[in-house]
């Protein structure tokens, strides 16, 4: 979840399964590994976007229902 990601970044200073800048400076960077890691992070972002979009659609529907209820009472 996004709160878990936020908490991890706050505690560790970088994304989960992603080397920190210090670690990259210390041991170097394998381009293939980093590309795979970036692909993983892109997929995670899309999953979060899909989840957020689903939540937005639910909220839009609920908002419409509430607006309709208000109109009927006027």
Tab-separated table of C-alpha atoms in Angstrom:
chain	number	residue	atom	x	y	z
A	1	UNK	CA	0.000	0.000	0.000
A	2	UNK	CA	1.088	3.591	-0.448
A	3	UNK	CA	1.254	4.217	3.312
A	4	UNK	CA	3.622	1.241	3.626
A	5	UNK	CA	5.775	2.552	0.776
A	6	UNK	CA	5.858	5.987	2.393
A	7	UNK	CA	6.818	4.529	5.761
A	8	UNK	CA	9.591	2.419	4.185
A	9	UNK	CA	11.029	5.428	2.355
A	10	UNK	CA	10.878	7.539	5.513
A	11	UNK	CA	12.691	4.839	7.495
A	12	UNK	CA	15.241	3.806	4.856
A	13	UNK	CA	15.636	6.763	2.524
A	14	UNK	CA	14.922	4.738	-0.613
A	15	UNK	CA	12.380	2.399	-2.193
A	16	UNK	CA	12.098	-1.238	-1.132
A	17	UNK	CA	14.368	-3.561	-3.180
A	18	UNK	CA	16.186	-0.529	-4.555
A	19	UNK	CA	19.765	0.172	-3.514
A	20	UNK	CA	20.439	3.417	-1.737
A	21	UNK	CA	22.696	6.014	-3.293
A	22	UNK	CA	25.336	5.159	-0.705
A	23	UNK	CA	25.188	1.474	-1.610
A	24	UNK	CA	25.481	2.262	-5.320
A	25	UNK	CA	28.521	4.432	-4.625
A	26	UNK	CA	30.051	1.674	-2.472
A	27	UNK	CA	29.503	-1.398	-4.676
A	28	UNK	CA	28.629	0.060	-8.061
A	29	UNK	CA	25.631	-0.423	-10.261
A	30	UNK	CA	24.689	-3.397	-12.417
A	31	UNK	CA	22.755	-1.879	-15.297
A	32	UNK	CA	20.710	-5.026	-15.965
A	33	UNK	CA	19.733	-5.336	-12.311
A	34	UNK	CA	18.824	-1.667	-12.128
A	35	UNK	CA	16.676	-1.901	-15.268
A	36	UNK	CA	14.839	-4.890	-13.797
A	37	UNK	CA	14.370	-2.960	-10.560
A	38	UNK	CA	13.024	0.058	-12.424
A	39	UNK	CA	10.582	-2.153	-14.317
A	40	UNK	CA	9.388	-3.586	-11.003
A	41	UNK	CA	8.865	-0.086	-9.617
A	42	UNK	CA	6.999	1.016	-12.761
A	43	UNK	CA	4.658	-1.949	-12.373
A	44	UNK	CA	4.116	-1.094	-8.693
A	45	UNK	CA	3.263	2.497	-9.611
A	46	UNK	CA	0.732	1.310	-12.178
A	47	UNK	CA	-0.863	-1.008	-9.625
A	48	UNK	CA	-1.166	1.902	-7.199
A	49	UNK	CA	-2.659	4.085	-9.964
A	50	UNK	CA	-5.192	1.399	-10.849
A	51	UNK	CA	-6.169	1.060	-7.183
A	52	UNK	CA	-6.472	4.815	-6.786
A	53	UNK	CA	-8.561	5.087	-9.952
A	54	UNK	CA	-10.926	2.414	-8.648
A	55	UNK	CA	-11.278	4.356	-5.400
A	56	UNK	CA	-11.945	7.571	-7.340
A	57	UNK	CA	-14.673	5.869	-9.364
A	58	UNK	CA	-16.356	4.630	-6.174
A	59	UNK	CA	-16.170	8.122	-4.680
A	60	UNK	CA	-17.553	9.704	-7.864
A	61	UNK	CA	-20.485	7.310	-7.806
A	62	UNK	CA	-21.155	8.000	-4.124
A	63	UNK	CA	-20.868	11.746	-4.729
A	64	UNK	CA	-23.384	11.526	-7.578
A	65	UNK	CA	-25.782	9.594	-5.354
A	66	UNK	CA	-25.472	12.235	-2.639
A	67	UNK	CA	-25.974	15.064	-5.144
A	68	UNK	CA	-29.093	13.319	-6.437
A	69	UNK	CA	-30.428	12.965	-2.872
A	70	UNK	CA	-29.857	16.671	-2.252
A	71	UNK	CA	-31.650	17.635	-5.475
A	72	UNK	CA	-34.629	15.449	-4.572
A	73	UNK	CA	-34.966	17.152	-1.175
A	74	UNK	CA	-35.028	20.658	-2.639
